[in-house]
């Protein structure tokens, strides 16, 4: 794909209402003329407010340094890898520095997160599943038996362990969040599942509090995986995707960016039956819809804020 083709493709995604004709992000003006940068790259000037803008101004790809076709290629590669793409693999594929690939992939995760923002699942006659999975904070066992400590005790843990909690509508969409404990997730869960939903959860005491708001079905995994219609298989499918991503590609998904990996896995689960071409379009649209990166606005590594 040439630079011109990539430019046209991005214009059509960003300004789909005008079939790719530029719309001023400053004043909404529809009348703009070409005012190329000295290096020849496409830039517009608005006739109404005389300000300059490009197709990526005010989007997730604002002040990008790579040619636009690299971003389209990255989105295509990212969507093609069902289990997720590692920054190292992407840097090899596109000839990018590792850090650039890392930042780019996290921007695409931010784009996916845009779709999950404020999402509430379930409703009357709908069924939802809730589950939690712990990530990070691995404490290496001591070599000699006499030095070993009980790693299950809170005092002997690294303090870095976090839990991803997923709420997932059966045959519907999902939304994840990250907490220190399952118990800390209760009010978030209540805000993300619509009243009237029947909620399925396992036997863990952390979920007992949900009985106050929802009709609950509990499954004891020590006895059966599905009994009396109660099961959390879809929530578990989500976690198996997230674990595969952890093992296969990223190795260390815990820490600052755990929420982003959790959101990526959620988006991929929800869109698993959507064609590849449609996924690429959607991610590109989300990236153009989302403002400049909150995780990486301008430079290297800031803190991730929840969606
Ligand atoms: Zn304007």
PDB file of C-alpha atoms and ligand atoms in Angstrom:
ATOM      1  CA  UNK A   1       0.000   0.000   0.000  1.00  0.00           C
ATOM      2  CA  UNK A   2       1.311   3.447  -0.942  1.00  0.00           C
ATOM      3  CA  UNK A   3       1.338   6.503   1.328  1.00  0.00           C
ATOM      4  CA  UNK A   4      -1.426   8.098  -0.754  1.00  0.00           C
ATOM      5  CA  UNK A   5      -3.632   4.997  -0.441  1.00  0.00           C
ATOM      6  CA  UNK A   6      -3.049   4.880   3.309  1.00  0.00           C
ATOM      7  CA  UNK A   7      -3.875   8.593   3.587  1.00  0.00           C
ATOM      8  CA  UNK A   8      -7.120   8.046   1.642  1.00  0.00           C
ATOM      9  CA  UNK A   9      -8.046   5.027   3.768  1.00  0.00           C
ATOM     10  CA  UNK A  10      -7.522   6.977   7.021  1.00  0.00           C
ATOM     11  CA  UNK A  11      -9.527   9.951   5.693  1.00  0.00           C
ATOM     12  CA  UNK A  12     -12.461   7.661   4.847  1.00  0.00           C
ATOM     13  CA  UNK A  13     -12.345   6.096   8.312  1.00  0.00           C
ATOM     14  CA  UNK A  14     -12.059   9.373  10.184  1.00  0.00           C
ATOM     15  CA  UNK A  15     -14.392  11.487   8.056  1.00  0.00           C
ATOM     16  CA  UNK A  16     -16.839   8.807   6.992  1.00  0.00           C
ATOM     17  CA  UNK A  17     -19.776  11.287   7.120  1.00  0.00           C
ATOM     18  CA  UNK A  18     -18.201  13.310   4.311  1.00  0.00           C
ATOM     19  CA  UNK A  19     -16.801  10.266   2.487  1.00  0.00           C
ATOM     20  CA  UNK A  20     -13.251  11.249   3.365  1.00  0.00           C
ATOM     21  CA  UNK A  21     -13.422  15.019   2.761  1.00  0.00           C
ATOM     22  CA  UNK A  22     -11.558  16.834   5.570  1.00  0.00           C
ATOM     23  CA  UNK A  23     -13.514  18.295   8.494  1.00  0.00           C
ATOM     24  CA  UNK A  24     -11.714  20.857  10.669  1.00  0.00           C
ATOM     25  CA  UNK A  25     -11.264  19.426  14.205  1.00  0.00           C
ATOM     26  CA  UNK A  26     -10.969  22.969  15.608  1.00  0.00           C
ATOM     27  CA  UNK A  27     -14.198  24.561  14.331  1.00  0.00           C
ATOM     28  CA  UNK A  28     -16.018  21.835  12.361  1.00  0.00           C
ATOM     29  CA  UNK A  29     -15.501  23.757   9.128  1.00  0.00           C
ATOM     30  CA  UNK A  30     -15.990  21.759   5.916  1.00  0.00           C
ATOM     31  CA  UNK A  31     -13.928  23.999   3.683  1.00  0.00           C
ATOM     32  CA  UNK A  32     -10.224  23.188   3.811  1.00  0.00           C
ATOM     33  CA  UNK A  33      -7.406  23.348   1.307  1.00  0.00           C
ATOM     34  CA  UNK A  34      -4.119  21.467   1.101  1.00  0.00           C
ATOM     35  CA  UNK A  35      -1.251  23.132   2.919  1.00  0.00           C
ATOM     36  CA  UNK A  36       1.467  20.447   2.845  1.00  0.00           C
ATOM     37  CA  UNK A  37       4.227  20.327   5.410  1.00  0.00           C
ATOM     38  CA  UNK A  38       7.714  21.267   4.159  1.00  0.00           C
ATOM     39  CA  UNK A  39       8.515  17.528   4.025  1.00  0.00           C
ATOM     40  CA  UNK A  40       5.573  17.010   1.664  1.00  0.00           C
ATOM     41  CA  UNK A  41       3.235  15.190   4.061  1.00  0.00           C
ATOM     42  CA  UNK A  42      -0.463  15.973   3.805  1.00  0.00           C
ATOM     43  CA  UNK A  43      -1.756  18.798   5.928  1.00  0.00           C
ATOM     44  CA  UNK A  44      -4.914  20.882   5.589  1.00  0.00           C
ATOM     45  CA  UNK A  45      -5.739  24.471   6.414  1.00  0.00           C
ATOM     46  CA  UNK A  46      -9.271  25.422   7.399  1.00  0.00           C
ATOM     47  CA  UNK A  47     -10.706  28.375   5.458  1.00  0.00           C
ATOM     48  CA  UNK A  48     -12.988  29.337   8.330  1.00  0.00           C
ATOM     49  CA  UNK A  49     -10.534  29.426  11.244  1.00  0.00           C
ATOM     50  CA  UNK A  50      -7.224  29.264   9.276  1.00  0.00           C
ATOM     51  CA  UNK A  51      -5.853  26.569  11.595  1.00  0.00           C
ATOM     52  CA  UNK A  52      -3.833  23.633  10.265  1.00  0.00           C
ATOM     53  CA  UNK A  53      -4.706  19.987  10.844  1.00  0.00           C
ATOM     54  CA  UNK A  54      -3.967  16.492   9.569  1.00  0.00           C
ATOM     55  CA  UNK A  55      -6.046  13.330   9.373  1.00  0.00           C
ATOM     56  CA  UNK A  56      -4.643  12.226  12.754  1.00  0.00           C
ATOM     57  CA  UNK A  57      -4.963  15.553  14.624  1.00  0.00           C
ATOM     58  CA  UNK A  58      -6.757  15.005  17.925  1.00  0.00           C
ATOM     59  CA  UNK A  59      -6.794  11.197  17.519  1.00  0.00           C
ATOM     60  CA  UNK A  60      -4.884   8.341  19.133  1.00  0.00           C
ATOM     61  CA  UNK A  61      -2.286   8.659  16.353  1.00  0.00           C
ATOM     62  CA  UNK A  62      -1.739  12.402  16.845  1.00  0.00           C
ATOM     63  CA  UNK A  63       1.855  13.591  16.274  1.00  0.00           C
ATOM     64  CA  UNK A  64       2.801  10.219  14.831  1.00  0.00           C
ATOM     65  CA  UNK A  65       6.280   9.793  13.477  1.00  0.00           C
ATOM     66  CA  UNK A  66       5.820   6.784  11.202  1.00  0.00           C
ATOM     67  CA  UNK A  67       4.153   6.791   7.784  1.00  0.00           C
ATOM     68  CA  UNK A  68       0.388   6.164   8.002  1.00  0.00           C
ATOM     69  CA  UNK A  69       0.608   2.883   6.124  1.00  0.00           C
ATOM     70  CA  UNK A  70       2.682   1.450   8.987  1.00  0.00           C
ATOM     71  CA  UNK A  71      -0.250   2.084  11.325  1.00  0.00           C
ATOM     72  CA  UNK A  72      -2.696   0.337   9.022  1.00  0.00           C
ATOM     73  CA  UNK A  73      -0.265  -2.557   8.649  1.00  0.00           C
ATOM     74  CA  UNK A  74       0.137  -2.733  12.431  1.00  0.00           C
ATOM     75  CA  UNK A  75      -3.649  -2.839  12.934  1.00  0.00           C
ATOM     76  CA  UNK A  76      -3.971  -5.605  10.330  1.00  0.00           C
ATOM     77  CA  UNK A  77      -1.176  -7.664  11.931  1.00  0.00           C
ATOM     78  CA  UNK A  78      -2.606  -7.049  15.408  1.00  0.00           C
ATOM     79  CA  UNK A  79      -6.090  -8.237  14.397  1.00  0.00           C
ATOM     80  CA  UNK A  80      -4.705 -11.243  12.533  1.00  0.00           C
ATOM     81  CA  UNK A  81      -2.976 -12.654  15.598  1.00  0.00           C
ATOM     82  CA  UNK A  82      -5.861 -14.302  17.400  1.00  0.00           C
ATOM     83  CA  UNK A  83      -3.963 -14.632  20.652  1.00  0.00           C
ATOM     84  CA  UNK A  84      -2.398 -11.190  20.539  1.00  0.00           C
ATOM     85  CA  UNK A  85       0.823  -9.851  19.107  1.00  0.00           C
ATOM     86  CA  UNK A  86       4.035  -9.298  21.013  1.00  0.00           C
ATOM     87  CA  UNK A  87       5.898  -6.021  20.622  1.00  0.00           C
ATOM     88  CA  UNK A  88       9.026  -7.949  19.683  1.00  0.00           C
ATOM     89  CA  UNK A  89       7.268  -9.768  16.823  1.00  0.00           C
ATOM     90  CA  UNK A  90       5.701  -6.528  15.565  1.00  0.00           C
ATOM     91  CA  UNK A  91       9.018  -4.681  15.686  1.00  0.00           C
ATOM     92  CA  UNK A  92      10.506  -7.428  13.492  1.00  0.00           C
ATOM     93  CA  UNK A  93       7.552  -7.421  11.071  1.00  0.00           C
ATOM     94  CA  UNK A  94       7.559  -3.658  10.541  1.00  0.00           C
ATOM     95  CA  UNK A  95      11.221  -2.816  11.174  1.00  0.00           C
ATOM     96  CA  UNK A  96      10.316  -0.668  14.186  1.00  0.00           C
ATOM     97  CA  UNK A  97      12.302  -0.120  17.364  1.00  0.00           C
ATOM     98  CA  UNK A  98      11.001  -2.346  20.169  1.00  0.00           C
ATOM     99  CA  UNK A  99       9.766   0.623  22.222  1.00  0.00           C
ATOM    100  CA  UNK A 100       7.897   2.102  19.264  1.00  0.00           C
ATOM    101  CA  UNK A 101       6.192  -1.250  18.683  1.00  0.00           C
ATOM    102  CA  UNK A 102       5.372  -1.521  22.396  1.00  0.00           C
ATOM    103  CA  UNK A 103       3.779   1.943  22.449  1.00  0.00           C
ATOM    104  CA  UNK A 104       1.913   1.334  19.184  1.00  0.00           C
ATOM    105  CA  UNK A 105       0.392  -1.935  20.431  1.00  0.00           C
ATOM    106  CA  UNK A 106      -0.701  -0.281  23.666  1.00  0.00           C
ATOM    107  CA  UNK A 107      -2.361   2.465  21.648  1.00  0.00           C
ATOM    108  CA  UNK A 108      -4.325  -0.190  19.778  1.00  0.00           C
ATOM    109  CA  UNK A 109      -5.373  -1.668  23.147  1.00  0.00           C
ATOM    110  CA  UNK A 110      -6.494   1.808  24.189  1.00  0.00           C
ATOM    111  CA  UNK A 111      -8.562   1.945  20.999  1.00  0.00           C
ATOM    112  CA  UNK A 112     -10.210  -1.382  21.861  1.00  0.00           C
ATOM    113  CA  UNK A 113     -10.877  -0.095  25.391  1.00  0.00           C
ATOM    114  CA  UNK A 114     -12.833   2.788  23.865  1.00  0.00           C
ATOM    115  CA  UNK A 115     -15.546   0.290  22.950  1.00  0.00           C
ATOM    116  CA  UNK A 116     -15.782  -0.994  26.545  1.00  0.00           C
ATOM    117  CA  UNK A 117     -16.092   2.419  28.152  1.00  0.00           C
ATOM    118  CA  UNK A 118     -19.126   2.589  30.455  1.00  0.00           C
ATOM    119  CA  UNK A 119     -20.488  -0.705  29.113  1.00  0.00           C
ATOM    120  CA  UNK A 120     -23.324  -2.279  31.095  1.00  0.00           C
ATOM    121  CA  UNK A 121     -24.230  -5.870  30.231  1.00  0.00           C
ATOM    122  CA  UNK A 122     -27.287  -8.064  30.831  1.00  0.00           C
ATOM    123  CA  UNK A 123     -30.871  -7.027  31.517  1.00  0.00           C
ATOM    124  CA  UNK A 124     -34.288  -8.686  32.052  1.00  0.00           C
ATOM    125  CA  UNK A 125     -34.215 -12.363  30.981  1.00  0.00           C
ATOM    126  CA  UNK A 126     -30.472 -12.134  30.382  1.00  0.00           C
ATOM    127  CA  UNK A 127     -27.813 -14.278  32.028  1.00  0.00           C
ATOM    128  CA  UNK A 128     -24.367 -13.068  33.057  1.00  0.00           C
ATOM    129  CA  UNK A 129     -21.260 -14.742  34.438  1.00  0.00           C
ATOM    130  CA  UNK A 130     -18.763 -13.303  36.900  1.00  0.00           C
ATOM    131  CA  UNK A 131     -15.296 -14.653  37.641  1.00  0.00           C
ATOM    132  CA  UNK A 132     -11.887 -13.503  38.778  1.00  0.00           C
ATOM    133  CA  UNK A 133      -8.331 -14.512  37.877  1.00  0.00           C
ATOM    134  CA  UNK A 134      -5.105 -13.566  39.645  1.00  0.00           C
ATOM    135  CA  UNK A 135      -2.087 -12.261  37.767  1.00  0.00           C
ATOM    136  CA  UNK A 136       1.419 -11.263  38.763  1.00  0.00           C
ATOM    137  CA  UNK A 137       3.194 -11.096  42.082  1.00  0.00           C
ATOM    138  CA  UNK A 138       4.931 -14.422  41.604  1.00  0.00           C
ATOM    139  CA  UNK A 139       7.276 -15.181  44.478  1.00  0.00           C
ATOM    140  CA  UNK A 140      10.066 -17.574  43.626  1.00  0.00           C
ATOM    141  CA  UNK A 141      10.314 -20.467  46.068  1.00  0.00           C
ATOM    142  CA  UNK A 142      13.582 -20.590  47.982  1.00  0.00           C
ATOM    143  CA  UNK A 143      16.005 -23.284  46.894  1.00  0.00           C
ATOM    144  CA  UNK A 144      16.560 -24.901  50.280  1.00  0.00           C
ATOM    145  CA  UNK A 145      13.620 -26.340  52.139  1.00  0.00           C
ATOM    146  CA  UNK A 146      14.607 -24.685  55.423  1.00  0.00           C
ATOM    147  CA  UNK A 147      14.358 -21.239  53.764  1.00  0.00           C
ATOM    148  CA  UNK A 148      10.930 -21.835  52.244  1.00  0.00           C
ATOM    149  CA  UNK A 149       7.995 -19.754  53.353  1.00  0.00           C
ATOM    150  CA  UNK A 150       4.305 -20.279  52.902  1.00  0.00           C
ATOM    151  CA  UNK A 151       3.681 -18.292  49.713  1.00  0.00           C
ATOM    152  CA  UNK A 152      -0.073 -18.424  50.277  1.00  0.00           C
ATOM    153  CA  UNK A 153       0.248 -16.059  53.226  1.00  0.00           C
ATOM    154  CA  UNK A 154      -0.391 -12.388  52.456  1.00  0.00           C
ATOM    155  CA  UNK A 155       2.754 -11.349  54.355  1.00  0.00           C
ATOM    156  CA  UNK A 156       4.922 -13.533  52.103  1.00  0.00           C
ATOM    157  CA  UNK A 157       3.537 -12.208  48.839  1.00  0.00           C
ATOM    158  CA  UNK A 158       5.105  -9.478  46.753  1.00  0.00           C
ATOM    159  CA  UNK A 159       2.116  -7.125  47.015  1.00  0.00           C
ATOM    160  CA  UNK A 160       2.030  -6.983  43.222  1.00  0.00           C
ATOM    161  CA  UNK A 161      -0.662  -9.584  42.739  1.00  0.00           C
ATOM    162  CA  UNK A 162      -3.805  -8.221  41.074  1.00  0.00           C
ATOM    163  CA  UNK A 163      -7.090  -9.793  40.135  1.00  0.00           C
ATOM    164  CA  UNK A 164      -8.811  -9.369  36.787  1.00  0.00           C
ATOM    165  CA  UNK A 165     -12.580  -9.554  37.235  1.00  0.00           C
ATOM    166  CA  UNK A 166     -14.741 -10.231  34.195  1.00  0.00           C
ATOM    167  CA  UNK A 167     -18.485  -9.771  33.830  1.00  0.00           C
ATOM    168  CA  UNK A 168     -19.770 -11.448  30.698  1.00  0.00           C
ATOM    169  CA  UNK A 169     -23.257 -11.710  29.287  1.00  0.00           C
ATOM    170  CA  UNK A 170     -23.967 -15.225  28.079  1.00  0.00           C
ATOM    171  CA  UNK A 171     -23.763 -15.095  24.264  1.00  0.00           C
ATOM    172  CA  UNK A 172     -23.090 -11.377  24.591  1.00  0.00           C
ATOM    173  CA  UNK A 173     -20.421  -8.844  25.456  1.00  0.00           C
ATOM    174  CA  UNK A 174     -17.974  -8.648  28.325  1.00  0.00           C
ATOM    175  CA  UNK A 175     -16.117  -6.043  30.340  1.00  0.00           C
ATOM    176  CA  UNK A 176     -13.082  -6.530  32.617  1.00  0.00           C
ATOM    177  CA  UNK A 177     -11.523  -4.487  35.411  1.00  0.00           C
ATOM    178  CA  UNK A 178      -8.502  -4.873  37.704  1.00  0.00           C
ATOM    179  CA  UNK A 179      -8.576  -4.917  41.524  1.00  0.00           C
ATOM    180  CA  UNK A 180      -6.379  -5.911  44.446  1.00  0.00           C
ATOM    181  CA  UNK A 181      -8.927  -8.514  45.598  1.00  0.00           C
ATOM    182  CA  UNK A 182     -12.186  -9.999  44.317  1.00  0.00           C
ATOM    183  CA  UNK A 183     -13.913  -8.486  47.350  1.00  0.00           C
ATOM    184  CA  UNK A 184     -12.951  -4.984  46.208  1.00  0.00           C
ATOM    185  CA  UNK A 185     -14.809  -5.522  42.918  1.00  0.00           C
ATOM    186  CA  UNK A 186     -18.368  -5.742  44.288  1.00  0.00           C
ATOM    187  CA  UNK A 187     -19.622  -2.210  43.638  1.00  0.00           C
ATOM    188  CA  UNK A 188     -18.023  -2.149  40.192  1.00  0.00           C
ATOM    189  CA  UNK A 189     -19.735  -5.454  39.311  1.00  0.00           C
ATOM    190  CA  UNK A 190     -23.089  -4.102  40.486  1.00  0.00           C
ATOM    191  CA  UNK A 191     -22.665  -1.012  38.313  1.00  0.00           C
ATOM    192  CA  UNK A 192     -21.794  -3.034  35.194  1.00  0.00           C
ATOM    193  CA  UNK A 193     -24.613  -5.616  35.270  1.00  0.00           C
ATOM    194  CA  UNK A 194     -28.149  -4.363  34.565  1.00  0.00           C
ATOM    195  CA  UNK A 195     -30.891  -5.090  37.129  1.00  0.00           C
ATOM    196  CA  UNK A 196     -32.950  -8.196  36.347  1.00  0.00           C
ATOM    197  CA  UNK A 197     -29.937 -10.194  35.120  1.00  0.00           C
ATOM    198  CA  UNK A 198     -29.439 -13.709  36.502  1.00  0.00           C
ATOM    199  CA  UNK A 199     -25.812 -13.845  37.620  1.00  0.00           C
ATOM    200  CA  UNK A 200     -23.740 -17.042  37.642  1.00  0.00           C
ATOM    201  CA  UNK A 201     -20.675 -17.297  39.845  1.00  0.00           C
ATOM    202  CA  UNK A 202     -18.563 -19.953  41.503  1.00  0.00           C
ATOM    203  CA  UNK A 203     -18.598 -20.857  45.187  1.00  0.00           C
ATOM    204  CA  UNK A 204     -16.012 -18.256  46.267  1.00  0.00           C
ATOM    205  CA  UNK A 205     -17.182 -16.207  49.236  1.00  0.00           C
ATOM    206  CA  UNK A 206     -16.187 -12.987  47.446  1.00  0.00           C
ATOM    207  CA  UNK A 207     -19.378 -13.128  45.374  1.00  0.00           C
ATOM    208  CA  UNK A 208     -21.840 -13.598  48.296  1.00  0.00           C
ATOM    209  CA  UNK A 209     -22.509  -9.869  48.457  1.00  0.00           C
ATOM    210  CA  UNK A 210     -23.984  -9.945  44.917  1.00  0.00           C
ATOM    211  CA  UNK A 211     -27.061 -11.806  46.232  1.00  0.00           C
ATOM    212  CA  UNK A 212     -28.292  -8.479  47.603  1.00  0.00           C
ATOM    213  CA  UNK A 213     -28.810  -7.135  44.073  1.00  0.00           C
ATOM    214  CA  UNK A 214     -29.124 -10.090  41.683  1.00  0.00           C
ATOM    215  CA  UNK A 215     -30.769 -13.476  41.385  1.00  0.00           C
ATOM    216  CA  UNK A 216     -27.706 -15.702  41.712  1.00  0.00           C
ATOM    217  CA  UNK A 217     -26.805 -19.187  40.503  1.00  0.00           C
ATOM    218  CA  UNK A 218     -23.740 -20.679  42.146  1.00  0.00           C
ATOM    219  CA  UNK A 219     -21.605 -23.525  40.881  1.00  0.00           C
ATOM    220  CA  UNK A 220     -19.283 -25.464  43.122  1.00  0.00           C
ATOM    221  CA  UNK A 221     -16.302 -26.360  40.972  1.00  0.00           C
ATOM    222  CA  UNK A 222     -15.180 -28.984  43.408  1.00  0.00           C
ATOM    223  CA  UNK A 223     -18.365 -30.902  42.592  1.00  0.00           C
ATOM    224  CA  UNK A 224     -19.189 -30.143  38.959  1.00  0.00           C
ATOM    225  CA  UNK A 225     -18.517 -27.717  36.122  1.00  0.00           C
ATOM    226  CA  UNK A 226     -22.160 -27.252  35.238  1.00  0.00           C
ATOM    227  CA  UNK A 227     -25.079 -28.241  37.409  1.00  0.00           C
ATOM    228  CA  UNK A 228     -28.651 -27.064  37.287  1.00  0.00           C
ATOM    229  CA  UNK A 229     -27.814 -24.626  34.465  1.00  0.00           C
ATOM    230  CA  UNK A 230     -25.326 -22.771  36.644  1.00  0.00           C
ATOM    231  CA  UNK A 231     -21.951 -22.382  35.008  1.00  0.00           C
ATOM    232  CA  UNK A 232     -19.183 -19.878  34.417  1.00  0.00           C
ATOM    233  CA  UNK A 233     -17.783 -21.488  31.276  1.00  0.00           C
ATOM    234  CA  UNK A 234     -17.824 -18.285  29.223  1.00  0.00           C
ATOM    235  CA  UNK A 235     -15.991 -16.361  31.924  1.00  0.00           C
ATOM    236  CA  UNK A 236     -13.473 -19.192  32.029  1.00  0.00           C
ATOM    237  CA  UNK A 237     -13.043 -19.091  28.251  1.00  0.00           C
ATOM    238  CA  UNK A 238     -12.125 -15.445  28.673  1.00  0.00           C
ATOM    239  CA  UNK A 239      -9.469 -16.319  31.239  1.00  0.00           C
ATOM    240  CA  UNK A 240      -8.056 -19.086  29.110  1.00  0.00           C
ATOM    241  CA  UNK A 241      -7.591 -16.499  26.333  1.00  0.00           C
ATOM    242  CA  UNK A 242      -5.881 -14.096  28.717  1.00  0.00           C
ATOM    243  CA  UNK A 243      -3.630 -16.880  30.099  1.00  0.00           C
ATOM    244  CA  UNK A 244      -2.696 -17.998  26.574  1.00  0.00           C
ATOM    245  CA  UNK A 245      -1.772 -14.403  25.738  1.00  0.00           C
ATOM    246  CA  UNK A 246       0.344 -14.276  28.869  1.00  0.00           C
ATOM    247  CA  UNK A 247       2.151 -17.533  28.181  1.00  0.00           C
ATOM    248  CA  UNK A 248       2.414 -17.340  24.408  1.00  0.00           C
ATOM    249  CA  UNK A 249       3.239 -13.740  23.677  1.00  0.00           C
ATOM    250  CA  UNK A 250       3.699 -11.275  26.446  1.00  0.00           C
ATOM    251  CA  UNK A 251       5.078 -13.353  29.334  1.00  0.00           C
ATOM    252  CA  UNK A 252       4.626 -10.459  31.764  1.00  0.00           C
ATOM    253  CA  UNK A 253       1.201  -8.943  31.405  1.00  0.00           C
ATOM    254  CA  UNK A 254       0.912  -8.196  35.108  1.00  0.00           C
ATOM    255  CA  UNK A 255       1.700  -4.751  36.472  1.00  0.00           C
ATOM    256  CA  UNK A 256       0.833  -1.320  35.122  1.00  0.00           C
ATOM    257  CA  UNK A 257      -0.648  -2.525  31.845  1.00  0.00           C
ATOM    258  CA  UNK A 258      -2.662  -5.503  33.101  1.00  0.00           C
ATOM    259  CA  UNK A 259      -5.933  -3.648  32.513  1.00  0.00           C
ATOM    260  CA  UNK A 260      -5.015  -3.021  28.877  1.00  0.00           C
ATOM    261  CA  UNK A 261      -4.221  -6.700  28.231  1.00  0.00           C
ATOM    262  CA  UNK A 262      -7.483  -7.629  29.988  1.00  0.00           C
ATOM    263  CA  UNK A 263      -9.404  -5.195  27.764  1.00  0.00           C
ATOM    264  CA  UNK A 264      -7.713  -6.575  24.653  1.00  0.00           C
ATOM    265  CA  UNK A 265      -8.718 -10.140  25.585  1.00  0.00           C
ATOM    266  CA  UNK A 266     -12.273  -8.955  26.250  1.00  0.00           C
ATOM    267  CA  UNK A 267     -12.514  -7.205  22.867  1.00  0.00           C
ATOM    268  CA  UNK A 268     -11.107 -10.246  21.083  1.00  0.00           C
ATOM    269  CA  UNK A 269     -13.561 -12.604  22.810  1.00  0.00           C
ATOM    270  CA  UNK A 270     -16.521 -10.376  21.964  1.00  0.00           C
ATOM    271  CA  UNK A 271     -15.398 -10.005  18.344  1.00  0.00           C
ATOM    272  CA  UNK A 272     -14.216 -13.575  17.801  1.00  0.00           C
ATOM    273  CA  UNK A 273     -16.901 -14.295  15.162  1.00  0.00           C
ATOM    274  CA  UNK A 274     -16.401 -11.008  13.308  1.00  0.00           C
ATOM    275  CA  UNK A 275     -14.402 -11.221  10.062  1.00  0.00           C
ATOM    276  CA  UNK A 276     -10.809 -10.063  10.061  1.00  0.00           C
ATOM    277  CA  UNK A 277     -11.470  -7.190   7.671  1.00  0.00           C
ATOM    278  CA  UNK A 278     -14.289  -5.925   9.863  1.00  0.00           C
ATOM    279  CA  UNK A 279     -12.058  -6.133  12.966  1.00  0.00           C
ATOM    280  CA  UNK A 280      -9.367  -4.037  11.238  1.00  0.00           C
ATOM    281  CA  UNK A 281     -11.965  -1.417  10.262  1.00  0.00           C
ATOM    282  CA  UNK A 282     -13.391  -1.288  13.772  1.00  0.00           C
ATOM    283  CA  UNK A 283     -10.017  -0.905  15.507  1.00  0.00           C
ATOM    284  CA  UNK A 284      -8.976   1.804  13.038  1.00  0.00           C
ATOM    285  CA  UNK A 285     -12.285   3.618  13.626  1.00  0.00           C
ATOM    286  CA  UNK A 286     -11.899   3.363  17.395  1.00  0.00           C
ATOM    287  CA  UNK A 287      -8.342   4.704  17.143  1.00  0.00           C
ATOM    288  CA  UNK A 288      -9.556   7.698  15.129  1.00  0.00           C
ATOM    289  CA  UNK A 289     -12.437   8.266  17.515  1.00  0.00           C
ATOM    290  CA  UNK A 290     -10.296   8.164  20.619  1.00  0.00           C
ATOM    291  CA  UNK A 291      -8.414  11.313  21.521  1.00  0.00           C
ATOM    292  CA  UNK A 292      -4.637  11.417  22.060  1.00  0.00           C
ATOM    293  CA  UNK A 293      -3.308   8.505  24.092  1.00  0.00           C
ATOM    294  CA  UNK A 294      -3.828   8.799  27.852  1.00  0.00           C
ATOM    295  CA  UNK A 295      -1.198   6.136  28.513  1.00  0.00           C
ATOM    296  CA  UNK A 296       1.384   7.545  26.124  1.00  0.00           C
ATOM    297  CA  UNK A 297       0.551  11.152  25.462  1.00  0.00           C
ATOM    298  CA  UNK A 298       3.708  12.321  23.809  1.00  0.00           C
ATOM    299  CA  UNK A 299       6.237  10.300  25.647  1.00  0.00           C
ATOM    300  CA  UNK A 300       7.302   7.180  27.293  1.00  0.00           C
ATOM    301  CA  UNK A 301       5.159   5.512  29.904  1.00  0.00           C
ATOM    302  CA  UNK A 302       2.606   7.145  32.147  1.00  0.00           C
ATOM    303  CA  UNK A 303       0.090   5.487  34.349  1.00  0.00           C
ATOM    304  CA  UNK A 304      -2.851   3.595  32.935  1.00  0.00           C
ATOM    305  CA  UNK A 305      -6.236   4.922  33.927  1.00  0.00           C
ATOM    306  CA  UNK A 306      -9.214   2.624  33.919  1.00  0.00           C
ATOM    307  CA  UNK A 307     -11.809   2.891  31.179  1.00  0.00           C
TER     308      UNK A 307
HETATM  309 ZN1  LIG B   1     -11.565  25.417  11.386  1.00  0.00          ZN
END
